[in-house]
Short mmCIF file of C-alpha atoms and ligand atoms in Angstrom, two decimals:
data_model
loop_
_atom_site.label_atom_id
_atom_site.label_comp_id
_atom_site.label_asym_id
_atom_site.label_seq_id
_atom_site.Cartn_x
_atom_site.Cartn_y
_atom_site.Cartn_z
CA MET A 507 6.59 -22.86 -13.59
CA ARG A 508 7.29 -22.69 -17.32
CA VAL A 509 8.54 -19.45 -18.85
CA ARG A 510 8.10 -18.44 -22.46
CA ILE A 511 10.12 -15.58 -23.89
CA ASP A 512 8.55 -14.57 -27.17
CA ASN A 513 10.55 -12.39 -29.57
CA VAL A 514 11.79 -10.04 -26.87
CA THR A 515 13.88 -7.01 -27.84
CA LYS A 516 15.38 -4.30 -25.65
CA THR A 517 16.97 -1.16 -26.98
CA PHE A 518 18.65 1.60 -24.98
CA GLY A 519 18.85 4.53 -27.41
CA HIS A 520 20.96 3.25 -30.28
CA THR A 521 22.14 0.13 -28.39
CA THR A 522 20.24 -3.11 -28.93
CA ALA A 523 20.97 -5.03 -25.74
CA VAL A 524 18.65 -7.98 -26.50
CA SER A 525 17.44 -8.75 -30.00
CA ASN A 526 14.42 -10.89 -31.01
CA PHE A 527 15.06 -13.36 -28.22
CA SER A 528 12.76 -16.40 -28.03
CA ALA A 529 13.10 -19.34 -25.68
CA GLU A 530 11.06 -21.74 -23.53
CA LEU A 531 12.30 -22.45 -20.02
CA GLU A 532 11.16 -25.81 -18.71
CA ASP A 533 9.43 -26.15 -15.36
CA GLY A 534 11.85 -27.14 -12.59
CA HIS A 535 14.96 -26.68 -14.69
CA LEU A 536 18.08 -24.77 -13.81
CA ILE A 537 18.78 -22.81 -16.97
CA CYS A 538 22.05 -20.97 -17.50
CA LEU A 539 22.07 -17.75 -19.46
CA LEU A 540 25.62 -17.85 -20.73
CA GLY A 541 27.66 -15.49 -22.88
CA PRO A 542 30.52 -13.00 -22.88
CA SER A 543 30.31 -9.80 -20.86
CA GLY A 544 28.01 -7.23 -22.47
CA CYS A 545 25.98 -9.73 -24.52
CA GLY A 546 22.68 -8.82 -22.81
CA LYS A 547 22.32 -11.43 -20.06
CA SER A 548 21.49 -9.02 -17.21
CA THR A 549 19.14 -7.04 -19.43
CA LEU A 550 17.20 -10.21 -20.28
CA LEU A 551 17.10 -11.28 -16.62
CA ASN A 552 15.85 -7.86 -15.57
CA MET A 553 13.11 -8.05 -18.19
CA LEU A 554 12.05 -11.43 -16.74
CA CYS A 555 11.67 -9.87 -13.31
CA GLY A 556 10.13 -6.67 -14.63
CA ILE A 557 12.77 -4.16 -13.48
CA ILE A 558 13.45 -3.29 -17.14
CA PRO A 559 10.42 -2.97 -19.45
CA VAL A 560 10.66 -4.76 -22.81
CA THR A 561 10.87 -2.66 -25.97
CA GLN A 562 9.13 -5.35 -28.00
CA GLY A 563 7.88 -8.89 -27.51
CA GLN A 564 6.14 -10.78 -24.73
CA ILE A 565 6.91 -12.83 -21.64
CA PHE A 566 4.64 -15.61 -20.34
CA PHE A 567 4.71 -17.36 -16.95
CA ASP A 568 2.88 -20.62 -17.68
CA ASP A 569 0.05 -19.26 -19.83
CA LYS A 570 -0.15 -15.84 -18.19
CA ASN A 571 1.16 -12.86 -20.11
CA VAL A 572 3.28 -10.94 -17.55
CA THR A 573 4.93 -8.53 -20.00
CA LYS A 574 3.34 -5.49 -18.37
CA LEU A 575 3.26 -6.70 -14.75
CA PRO A 576 5.41 -4.79 -12.22
CA PRO A 577 8.14 -6.79 -10.41
CA ASP A 578 6.23 -7.12 -7.12
CA GLN A 579 3.39 -8.93 -8.90
CA ARG A 580 5.59 -11.55 -10.57
CA ASN A 581 6.51 -13.60 -7.48
CA ILE A 582 10.18 -13.77 -8.31
CA GLY A 583 13.27 -14.23 -6.14
CA MET A 584 16.41 -12.33 -7.18
CA VAL A 585 20.04 -12.94 -6.17
CA PHE A 586 22.79 -10.59 -7.28
CA GLN A 587 26.58 -10.73 -7.48
CA ASN A 588 27.03 -8.27 -4.60
CA TYR A 589 24.60 -9.98 -2.15
CA ALA A 590 22.87 -6.63 -1.42
CA LEU A 591 22.05 -7.51 2.21
CA TYR A 592 20.85 -4.77 4.54
CA PRO A 593 23.88 -4.08 6.80
CA HIS A 594 21.86 -2.80 9.79
CA MET A 595 19.66 -5.92 9.93
CA THR A 596 20.53 -9.34 11.35
CA VAL A 597 20.52 -12.39 9.12
CA ALA A 598 17.05 -13.32 10.44
CA GLU A 599 15.74 -9.81 9.74
CA ASN A 600 17.27 -9.80 6.28
CA ILE A 601 15.63 -13.10 5.39
CA ALA A 602 12.29 -12.04 6.90
CA PHE A 603 12.21 -8.72 5.07
CA PRO A 604 10.34 -9.84 1.91
CA LEU A 605 7.68 -11.43 4.15
CA GLU A 606 7.28 -8.21 6.10
CA VAL A 607 6.70 -6.36 2.84
CA LEU A 608 4.00 -8.95 2.06
CA LYS A 609 2.54 -8.36 5.57
CA VAL A 610 2.90 -12.01 6.56
CA LYS A 611 2.04 -12.50 10.28
CA LYS A 612 4.89 -12.66 12.78
CA ASP A 613 4.53 -16.32 13.78
CA GLU A 614 4.41 -17.51 10.21
CA ARG A 615 7.31 -15.23 9.34
CA LYS A 616 9.43 -16.79 12.04
CA ALA A 617 8.54 -20.33 10.96
CA ARG A 618 9.27 -19.60 7.30
CA VAL A 619 12.60 -17.94 8.12
CA GLU A 620 13.66 -20.93 10.19
CA GLU A 621 12.58 -23.38 7.53
CA ILE A 622 14.47 -21.65 4.71
CA ALA A 623 17.52 -20.96 6.90
CA LYS A 624 17.77 -24.70 7.56
CA LEU A 625 17.49 -25.51 3.87
CA VAL A 626 20.25 -23.04 2.98
CA HIS A 627 22.38 -23.97 6.02
CA VAL A 628 22.45 -20.56 7.74
CA ASP A 629 20.25 -21.54 10.70
CA ASN A 630 23.24 -21.12 13.05
CA LEU A 631 23.87 -17.55 11.82
CA LEU A 632 20.46 -15.96 12.31
CA ARG A 633 21.54 -13.43 14.97
CA ARG A 634 24.64 -12.20 13.17
CA TYR A 635 24.99 -9.09 11.05
CA PRO A 636 26.17 -9.28 7.42
CA SER A 637 29.55 -7.77 8.35
CA GLU A 638 30.14 -10.79 10.59
CA LEU A 639 29.75 -13.26 7.70
CA SER A 640 32.10 -14.61 5.03
CA GLY A 641 31.29 -14.01 1.37
CA GLY A 642 29.90 -17.51 0.95
CA GLN A 643 27.70 -17.12 4.04
CA GLN A 644 26.44 -13.74 2.82
CA GLN A 645 25.47 -15.28 -0.50
CA ARG A 646 23.65 -18.10 1.31
CA VAL A 647 21.66 -15.48 3.24
CA ALA A 648 20.88 -13.66 -0.02
CA ILE A 649 19.60 -16.95 -1.47
CA ALA A 650 17.50 -17.58 1.63
CA ARG A 651 16.03 -14.08 1.35
CA ALA A 652 15.19 -14.69 -2.31
CA MET A 653 13.58 -18.06 -1.56
CA VAL A 654 11.63 -17.23 1.61
CA LYS A 655 8.49 -16.09 -0.18
CA LYS A 656 8.46 -19.31 -2.23
CA PRO A 657 8.95 -17.62 -5.58
CA GLN A 658 7.74 -19.33 -8.74
CA LEU A 659 10.95 -18.26 -10.47
CA LEU A 660 14.45 -17.71 -9.06
CA LEU A 661 16.77 -15.37 -10.97
CA MET A 662 20.47 -15.24 -10.17
CA ASP A 663 22.81 -12.73 -11.82
CA GLU A 664 26.44 -13.93 -11.60
CA PRO A 665 25.88 -14.89 -7.93
CA LEU A 666 29.28 -16.51 -7.46
CA SER A 667 31.56 -13.94 -9.11
CA ASN A 668 32.60 -12.30 -5.84
CA LEU A 669 33.67 -15.57 -4.20
CA ASP A 670 37.11 -17.15 -4.28
CA ALA A 671 37.62 -20.23 -6.45
CA ARG A 672 37.11 -22.77 -3.69
CA LEU A 673 33.93 -21.20 -2.31
CA ARG A 674 32.65 -20.85 -5.85
CA LEU A 675 32.85 -24.61 -6.33
CA GLU A 676 31.15 -25.24 -2.99
CA MET A 677 28.36 -22.73 -3.67
CA ARG A 678 27.76 -24.18 -7.15
CA GLU A 679 26.94 -27.50 -5.57
CA GLU A 680 24.86 -25.81 -2.89
CA ILE A 681 22.79 -23.85 -5.40
CA ARG A 682 22.25 -27.05 -7.35
CA ARG A 683 21.15 -28.87 -4.19
CA ILE A 684 18.80 -26.10 -3.06
CA GLN A 685 17.32 -25.82 -6.55
CA LYS A 686 16.76 -29.60 -6.75
CA GLU A 687 15.22 -29.76 -3.27
CA THR A 688 12.78 -26.95 -3.97
CA GLY A 689 12.22 -27.65 -7.67
CA VAL A 690 11.96 -23.93 -8.38
CA THR A 691 12.58 -22.97 -12.01
CA THR A 692 15.85 -21.04 -11.92
CA VAL A 693 17.68 -18.82 -14.37
CA PHE A 694 21.36 -18.50 -13.54
CA VAL A 695 23.44 -15.88 -15.38
CA THR A 696 27.14 -16.45 -15.87
CA HIS A 697 29.91 -15.63 -18.35
CA ASP A 698 31.85 -18.71 -17.16
CA GLN A 699 31.24 -21.71 -19.42
CA GLU A 700 32.68 -24.13 -16.91
CA GLU A 701 30.28 -22.90 -14.23
CA ALA A 702 27.38 -23.16 -16.68
CA MET A 703 28.32 -26.68 -17.76
CA SER A 704 28.68 -27.85 -14.17
CA ILE A 705 25.51 -26.43 -12.70
CA SER A 706 22.74 -26.37 -15.27
CA ASP A 707 20.19 -28.62 -16.92
CA SER A 708 20.19 -26.51 -20.04
CA ILE A 709 22.00 -23.54 -21.50
CA LEU A 710 20.95 -20.49 -23.48
CA LEU A 711 24.13 -19.23 -25.13
CA MET A 712 24.03 -15.55 -26.13
CA LYS A 713 26.22 -13.24 -28.16
CA ASP A 714 25.62 -9.58 -29.03
CA GLY A 715 22.03 -9.69 -27.76
CA LEU A 716 21.14 -12.76 -29.81
CA LEU A 717 20.36 -16.31 -28.75
CA ILE A 718 22.97 -18.37 -30.61
CA GLN A 719 22.11 -21.88 -29.41
CA SER A 720 20.04 -23.50 -26.69
CA GLY A 721 19.85 -27.04 -25.40
CA LEU A 722 21.19 -29.44 -22.83
CA CYS A 723 24.82 -28.72 -21.85
CA GLN A 724 26.18 -31.83 -23.56
CA GLU A 725 24.20 -31.13 -26.74
CA LEU A 726 25.88 -27.77 -27.12
CA TYR A 727 29.28 -29.24 -26.42
CA VAL A 728 28.94 -32.26 -28.70
CA ASN A 729 26.99 -30.55 -31.44
CA PRO A 730 27.76 -26.81 -31.64
CA ASN A 731 25.79 -25.04 -34.37
CA CYS A 732 28.51 -22.50 -35.14
CA LEU A 733 32.16 -21.68 -34.55
CA PHE A 734 31.34 -19.32 -31.69
CA VAL A 735 29.67 -22.11 -29.68
CA ALA A 736 32.47 -24.59 -30.46
CA GLU A 737 35.07 -22.11 -29.21
CA PHE A 738 33.11 -20.78 -26.24
CA LEU A 739 32.47 -24.15 -24.57
CA GLY A 740 35.32 -26.28 -23.31
CA ASN A 741 38.51 -25.86 -21.33
CA PRO A 742 41.11 -25.89 -22.76
CA PRO A 743 39.14 -24.39 -25.65
CA ALA A 744 38.82 -26.03 -29.07
CA ASN A 745 41.77 -25.40 -31.40
CA LYS A 746 40.94 -23.33 -34.46
CA LEU A 747 42.87 -24.12 -37.64
CA PRO A 748 42.52 -23.05 -41.27
CA ALA A 749 40.71 -25.87 -43.12
CA SER A 750 43.23 -25.79 -45.98
CA VAL A 751 45.98 -26.92 -43.61
CA VAL A 752 44.05 -29.83 -42.12
CA GLU A 753 42.59 -30.79 -45.49
CA CYS A 754 45.91 -32.09 -46.83
CA GLU A 755 46.13 -34.70 -44.11
CA GLN A 756 42.47 -35.46 -43.46
CA SER A 757 41.11 -34.89 -46.98
CA GLU A 758 38.18 -37.27 -46.79
CA ARG A 759 36.75 -35.51 -43.76
CA ILE A 760 36.99 -31.84 -44.59
CA GLU A 761 34.43 -30.36 -46.95
CA THR A 762 35.87 -28.22 -49.73
CA THR A 763 33.76 -25.22 -48.72
CA ALA A 764 35.10 -25.29 -45.16
CA THR A 765 37.38 -22.45 -44.11
CA THR A 766 37.90 -23.34 -40.46
CA VAL A 767 38.30 -26.53 -38.49
CA ALA A 768 37.79 -26.64 -34.73
CA ILE A 769 39.42 -29.53 -32.91
CA ARG A 770 38.67 -30.24 -29.27
CA PRO A 771 41.78 -31.04 -27.20
CA GLU A 772 40.43 -34.51 -26.42
CA ALA A 773 39.94 -35.26 -30.14
CA PHE A 774 43.68 -35.84 -30.57
CA THR A 775 44.99 -39.34 -30.02
CA LEU A 776 48.47 -40.88 -30.10
CA ASP A 777 48.84 -42.87 -33.33
CA PRO A 778 52.08 -44.34 -34.77
CA ASN A 779 50.63 -43.74 -38.27
CA GLY A 780 49.54 -40.19 -37.45
CA ILE A 781 50.94 -36.74 -38.18
CA GLU A 782 54.10 -35.59 -36.45
CA ALA A 783 53.69 -32.93 -33.76
CA GLU A 784 56.41 -31.24 -31.71
CA ILE A 785 55.83 -30.78 -28.00
CA GLN A 786 56.20 -27.22 -26.72
CA PHE A 787 54.90 -27.62 -23.22
CA ILE A 788 53.35 -30.29 -21.00
CA SER A 789 51.07 -29.58 -18.07
CA GLU A 790 49.70 -32.30 -15.83
CA MET A 791 45.95 -32.82 -15.56
CA GLY A 792 45.19 -35.78 -13.32
CA LYS A 793 46.12 -38.96 -15.16
CA ASP A 794 46.35 -37.11 -18.51
CA GLN A 795 48.47 -34.23 -19.76
CA ILE A 796 47.57 -31.04 -21.56
CA VAL A 797 50.15 -31.01 -24.34
CA THR A 798 50.81 -27.75 -26.15
CA MET A 799 52.34 -28.71 -29.49
CA THR A 800 53.04 -27.66 -33.05
CA TYR A 801 50.63 -29.50 -35.32
CA LEU A 802 50.53 -28.79 -39.07
CA GLY A 803 52.35 -25.53 -38.44
CA ASN A 804 49.88 -24.36 -35.79
CA THR A 805 50.12 -24.30 -32.01
CA VAL A 806 47.39 -26.50 -30.55
CA ARG A 807 46.48 -27.94 -27.17
CA ALA A 808 45.74 -31.63 -26.88
CA ILE A 809 44.66 -33.76 -23.93
CA LEU A 810 46.73 -36.94 -24.18
CA ASN A 811 47.91 -39.75 -21.99
CA LEU A 812 51.61 -39.65 -22.83
CA GLU A 813 52.68 -42.50 -20.53
CA ASP A 814 56.31 -42.04 -21.67
CA SER A 815 57.73 -39.76 -18.98
CA ALA A 816 60.86 -39.06 -21.08
CA LEU A 817 58.79 -36.87 -23.41
CA ALA A 818 59.55 -33.18 -22.93
CA THR A 819 59.76 -29.87 -24.77
CA GLY A 820 61.12 -30.53 -28.26
CA SER A 821 60.10 -34.22 -28.33
CA LYS A 822 58.17 -35.43 -31.38
CA ILE A 823 54.99 -37.48 -31.12
CA LYS A 824 52.53 -38.72 -33.75
CA VAL A 825 48.85 -37.94 -33.46
CA SER A 826 45.66 -38.41 -35.42
CA LEU A 827 42.14 -37.14 -34.94
CA LYS A 828 39.18 -39.00 -33.49
CA LYS A 829 35.77 -38.71 -35.14
CA LYS A 830 34.22 -36.92 -32.19
CA GLY A 831 35.17 -33.34 -31.43
CA VAL A 832 36.25 -32.25 -34.92
CA PHE A 833 33.99 -29.68 -36.56
CA THR A 834 34.19 -27.70 -39.80
CA PHE A 835 32.75 -24.27 -40.51
CA ASP A 836 32.25 -21.98 -43.50
CA LYS A 837 33.64 -18.47 -43.65
CA GLU A 838 30.63 -17.06 -41.76
CA GLY A 839 31.28 -19.53 -38.95
CA ARG A 840 28.30 -21.74 -39.80
CA ARG A 841 28.70 -25.43 -39.04
CA LEU A 842 29.25 -27.71 -42.03
CA SER A 843 30.20 -31.02 -40.47
N1 ADP B 2141 20.70 1.22 -18.81
C1 ADP B 2141 21.41 1.07 -19.94
N2 ADP B 2141 21.59 2.09 -20.79
C2 ADP B 2141 22.30 1.94 -21.93
N3 ADP B 2141 22.90 0.80 -22.32
C3 ADP B 2141 22.77 -0.26 -21.50
C4 ADP B 2141 22.03 -0.19 -20.27
N4 ADP B 2141 22.08 -1.41 -19.68
C5 ADP B 2141 22.82 -2.19 -20.49
N5 ADP B 2141 23.23 -1.51 -21.59
C6 ADP B 2141 24.03 -2.06 -22.69
O1 ADP B 2141 23.39 -3.22 -23.17
C7 ADP B 2141 24.33 -4.24 -23.46
C8 ADP B 2141 24.05 -5.48 -22.65
O2 ADP B 2141 24.34 -5.22 -21.28
P1 ADP B 2141 24.11 -6.30 -20.13
O3 ADP B 2141 22.74 -6.86 -20.27
O4 ADP B 2141 24.46 -5.65 -18.85
O5 ADP B 2141 25.18 -7.41 -20.52
P2 ADP B 2141 25.77 -8.64 -19.66
O6 ADP B 2141 24.93 -8.79 -18.45
O7 ADP B 2141 25.68 -9.82 -20.59
O8 ADP B 2141 27.19 -8.32 -19.35
C9 ADP B 2141 25.71 -3.62 -23.23
O9 ADP B 2141 26.18 -3.13 -24.45
C10 ADP B 2141 25.41 -2.50 -22.26
O10 ADP B 2141 26.36 -1.48 -22.38
MG1 MG B 2142 25.51 -8.70 -16.41
#
C-alpha cells in the first residue's frame, strides 16, 4: 500500500511537534523516519496509525483519506521499543490476540499463528511466557503479533533500542528479511543513522518537526541538501571546517559565499603534493585506519590506508581532497556545492 502524508501538522499546546509534513511512501518499501530525539518521529508515526489525531493536514492510504479513521479501522501493525507483550499470556496467545479481537475462528487463528511464527522464527517458543524469552525473542514475538492480521502498513517505533549491539545487528537483518518476504510497506523509526542506512530503502530525515530531506539512503549521503544532513549521516561524521581556512588551499573549489565546508572522512587521500597534516591518533578499521589529525589548524578524522606502520602520534603525512564527499554551505547551512 502507498501512503501519502499531505501537509500534516501536530501541535500540543504551544509545542509544534510536526510541522507541514508532506511525503509519499512507496508501496512495499521500508522507509526510515530518522532524526534526533524529540524531532517528532513518534508523533508522526502515531498520526499514521491514528492514536494521535492530526491538528492539520491529511493522510491517505492508497487513494483513501484515513485522516479521521480510528486506529482499529486502519489495518496497521505496530511494534514498539518495549515489546509490550502480555506477561500472563503464552507466546501463542500473545500472537493470536489481535485475531481474537477481530473474532477470527479458532482453527484459522491457530493456522495463522503457526504460519507467522514460522516466518518470524518463534515457532519453537509458542508455549513459553514472555518472561522466559530473551529480548530479541520478545521482539520477534511482538513483530509476529503485529503481522498476524496481515496489516497493510507496519509501523515500528525504535524497535531495536532495547537490544544489545549484537542482537540489534541480527534483528536488523531479520526485520529486513521479514519485510522483504511479506512485501508490507513499513515505516521504521530510529534516531540511529547507521541503523537507518543499513535497513531501509528510503529515508525521511527530520529535524524540529520538519522534513529536511527525503530519498534513497545513498542519495542523502552523496548529495545532502544542507549542512544538517551532511553532518547527521555518516560514521565517523563529516568534518566541519570554516570555508575561509580551506579556501586558501583549495581556492578553485570553494565558492566565495561559502562559510562552512563539510569533508567526509573518506574524502581525504594521501598525496605527496598535498597539505601537511599531523597525526594525533590512529584507530584500526579493517584494512583502513581512522586517522585523527590536525589539518589546516583543525582536528579532523580521515579514513586512510596508511600502509606505513611506522606512522604514529606526531607523525606528519600529506593529504589532499577527493572530489566526492566535499560540500560547501552558506551561513544558513544551505548547500552551495
Ligand atoms: N503528548 C504530548 N504533549 C506535549 N508535547 C508532546 C507530546 N508528545 C510529544 N510532545 C513533544 O513533541 C515533540 C516531538 O516528540 P516525539 O514525537 O516524541 O519525538 P521523537 O519521537 O522524534 O523523539 C517533543 O518536543 C515532545 O516533547
Ligand atoms: Mg520517539
